[in-house]
Amino acid sequence: MDKLRKHIEEITPVSDQEFEYIKTFFSEKKVRKHQYLLQDGDMVTCEYWIAKGIFRAFYLDKEGKEYIVQFALENWWLSDYNAFFGQVPSNMNIVCMEEAEVYCLTLLSREKLASEMHKMEHFFRMKLTKGYSAQQRRICSLLSGSPKQRYEEFAKMYPGIVSKVPKKYIAEYLGVSRETLSRLYSGGNLQT
Amino acid sequence: MDKLRKHIEEITPVSDQEFEYIKTFFSEKKVRKHQYLLQDGDMVTCEYWIAKGIFRAFYLDKEGKEYIVQFALENWWLSDYNAFFGQVPSNMNIVCMEEAEVYCLTLLSREKLASEMHKMEHFFRMKLTKGYSAQQRRICSLLSGSPKQRYEEFAKMYPGIVSKVPKKYIAEYLGVSRETLSRLYSGGNLQT
DNA sequence: TCGAAAGTGTGATTCAAGTCACACATTCTT
DNA sequence: AAGAATGTGTGACTTGAATCACACTTTCGA
């Protein structure tokens, strides 16, 4: 749990005592490759903080095609926030892609923690702020960029992901076909 | 300012006294059609709450093509949050499309307000939460939807915008060409 | 350790949407 | 009230990316 504390203290310091209390809101969970953390249609009880591992969050259209909404690595928060905050059934799936360990926080715990400790409310707000910004950049990139630009931008931003997950998922994240993505850096003038 | 109070009280009640204090953080501003609230390259000093009017927030690529990141109507918050939170020069433009009145809140004021009043921190977090969810839905729609689906979804979600702004901006928001959008509901099987 | 499954590159073909071009309608502006 | 600017529909043409198809490679699981 030390890593979680460090993560929180990137935003706001907490005393030993405070952290002891914060800890009680989380529960630990180990997840193996291919295991679902969340499935289509489930109620979303928790959000997850990833201590270790890689996940992808995607949803399926009627034809069963996958679209990746988010990757998540160590130190990231992850859930279907639409469903989590709105307390409606999820339409997303979250799957483990690499042996993982996560801490779970229910919505109730989250809100309790936020209301009892101003600094945790602040922490969550700052995290949300950063996420909001990142999403806005992604929207810009989806709207304007050619597949090539999108890929380059993504590769620059998240080199760790590019090297660790199969290309086809990157393609799904970028909104291009696997083949097109492949042609981008083989035929194309792109350094891996 | 009564409307602002009402807006805040949708999330959390505030006493007369508290609201008097909150008010001091905002400054009022009138904006006319075509006027820029924010321009490419500016430092972003404020975020804005719209008491009245319509805005569009867009950015321009190297070729000068416009991409709409967000529309904003009455009761919405608006800024280039990337630049605002990160305190870097904006790469967005915000233009008034209909006679408006806004309240301005600087980053400093915002953070001061949030740190002094837990309930305002909560308020901002809740707003951010909603915005985050909405963006996530938009990302899904951009990734998966055909132009037609995207348009239908948008029209359903924001009927007020569809009826009030020129189609070409809707097209820019959806990431399709003006012509394609036009063909969607003339040739196409789509009710206006 | 061997067969199956998953990941990847590349060609051929198709097609949806972008681009260009123009006519007409609507609304600003002075 | 007239002319300019803006908004909108529609045709013809072009094109970039999706799709389909297949070979080869790597990884995984029993």
Tab-separated table of C-alpha atoms in Angstrom, chain B residues 20-122:
chain	number	residue	atom	x	y	z
B	20	GLU	CA	-22.054	36.680	-0.724
B	21	TYR	CA	-18.530	35.494	-0.245
B	22	ILE	CA	-18.527	33.222	-3.276
B	23	LYS	CA	-19.752	36.109	-5.415
B	24	THR	CA	-16.654	38.115	-4.676
B	25	PHE	CA	-14.556	35.642	-6.628
B	26	PHE	CA	-16.414	36.163	-9.869
B	27	SER	CA	-16.403	39.053	-12.256
B	28	GLU	CA	-19.121	39.721	-14.782
B	29	LYS	CA	-18.656	40.240	-18.477
B	30	LYS	CA	-20.885	40.935	-21.450
B	31	VAL	CA	-19.942	39.455	-24.787
B	32	ARG	CA	-21.305	40.222	-28.222
B	33	LYS	CA	-21.741	37.939	-31.189
B	34	HIS	CA	-18.493	37.092	-32.984
B	35	GLN	CA	-16.459	38.342	-30.072
B	36	TYR	CA	-13.580	36.176	-28.880
B	37	LEU	CA	-13.536	35.128	-25.286
B	38	LEU	CA	-10.243	33.407	-25.790
B	39	GLN	CA	-7.801	33.249	-28.617
B	40	ASP	CA	-5.154	30.891	-29.806
B	41	GLY	CA	-1.873	31.650	-28.067
B	42	ASP	CA	-3.369	33.592	-25.166
B	43	MET	CA	-2.707	32.623	-21.630
B	44	VAL	CA	-5.933	31.361	-20.165
B	45	THR	CA	-6.676	33.404	-17.110
B	46	CYS	CA	-10.241	32.374	-16.448
B	47	GLU	CA	-12.871	29.841	-16.786
B	48	TYR	CA	-16.334	31.101	-17.566
B	49	TRP	CA	-19.781	30.297	-16.406
B	50	ILE	CA	-22.383	31.203	-18.975
B	51	ALA	CA	-25.409	33.016	-17.642
B	52	LYS	CA	-26.751	33.607	-21.126
B	53	GLY	CA	-25.661	33.066	-24.723
B	54	ILE	CA	-23.987	30.473	-26.908
B	55	PHE	CA	-20.317	29.831	-27.539
B	56	ARG	CA	-18.233	27.496	-29.556
B	57	ALA	CA	-14.768	26.369	-28.603
B	58	PHE	CA	-12.630	25.179	-31.472
B	59	TYR	CA	-9.102	24.808	-32.558
B	60	LEU	CA	-7.456	25.249	-35.906
B	61	ASP	CA	-5.044	22.832	-37.535
B	62	LYS	CA	-2.091	23.976	-39.655
B	63	GLU	CA	-4.342	24.208	-42.700
B	64	GLY	CA	-6.678	26.502	-40.834
B	65	LYS	CA	-9.455	23.983	-40.583
B	66	GLU	CA	-11.737	24.369	-37.605
B	67	TYR	CA	-12.557	21.569	-35.190
B	68	ILE	CA	-15.147	22.114	-32.542
B	69	VAL	CA	-14.234	20.832	-29.144
B	70	GLN	CA	-17.273	22.045	-27.328
B	71	PHE	CA	-20.423	24.056	-27.634
B	72	ALA	CA	-21.588	25.871	-24.566
B	73	LEU	CA	-24.933	27.269	-23.590
B	74	GLU	CA	-26.507	28.805	-20.550
B	75	ASN	CA	-25.427	27.190	-17.281
B	76	TRP	CA	-22.353	25.594	-18.762
B	77	TRP	CA	-18.784	26.066	-17.724
B	78	LEU	CA	-16.287	26.766	-20.412
B	79	SER	CA	-12.601	27.289	-20.928
B	80	ASP	CA	-9.610	25.670	-22.496
B	81	TYR	CA	-9.077	23.435	-19.521
B	82	ASN	CA	-5.902	22.009	-20.829
B	83	ALA	CA	-4.348	25.420	-20.901
B	84	PHE	CA	-6.213	26.694	-17.873
B	85	PHE	CA	-5.180	23.944	-15.518
B	86	GLY	CA	-1.749	23.506	-16.999
B	87	GLN	CA	-1.074	27.246	-17.232
B	88	VAL	CA	0.242	27.027	-20.756
B	89	PRO	CA	-0.813	29.149	-23.730
B	90	SER	CA	-4.093	28.112	-25.252
B	91	ASN	CA	-4.412	26.458	-28.594
B	92	MET	CA	-8.127	26.927	-28.626
B	93	ASN	CA	-10.463	29.706	-29.617
B	94	ILE	CA	-13.722	30.517	-27.948
B	95	VAL	CA	-16.162	32.627	-29.882
B	96	CYS	CA	-19.530	34.003	-28.974
B	97	MET	CA	-22.313	32.933	-31.308
B	98	GLU	CA	-25.161	34.654	-29.577
B	99	GLU	CA	-25.240	37.733	-27.315
B	100	ALA	CA	-23.924	36.543	-23.987
B	101	GLU	CA	-23.251	37.249	-20.374
B	102	VAL	CA	-20.622	35.311	-18.493
B	103	TYR	CA	-19.030	35.191	-15.071
B	104	CYS	CA	-15.286	34.874	-14.970
B	105	LEU	CA	-13.318	32.921	-12.414
B	106	THR	CA	-9.534	32.962	-12.399
B	107	LEU	CA	-7.555	29.844	-11.603
B	108	LEU	CA	-6.312	31.433	-8.417
B	109	SER	CA	-9.817	32.314	-7.332
B	110	ARG	CA	-10.999	28.882	-8.173
B	111	GLU	CA	-8.328	27.170	-6.154
B	112	LYS	CA	-8.720	29.575	-3.275
B	113	LEU	CA	-12.440	29.048	-3.229
B	114	ALA	CA	-11.970	25.300	-3.350
B	115	SER	CA	-9.453	25.217	-0.559
B	116	GLU	CA	-11.347	27.569	1.722
B	117	MET	CA	-14.733	26.006	1.267
B	118	HIS	CA	-14.938	22.273	1.216
B	119	LYS	CA	-18.371	22.479	-0.339
B	120	MET	CA	-17.027	24.400	-3.302
B	121	GLU	CA	-14.283	21.864	-3.761
B	122	HIS	CA	-17.054	19.327	-3.809
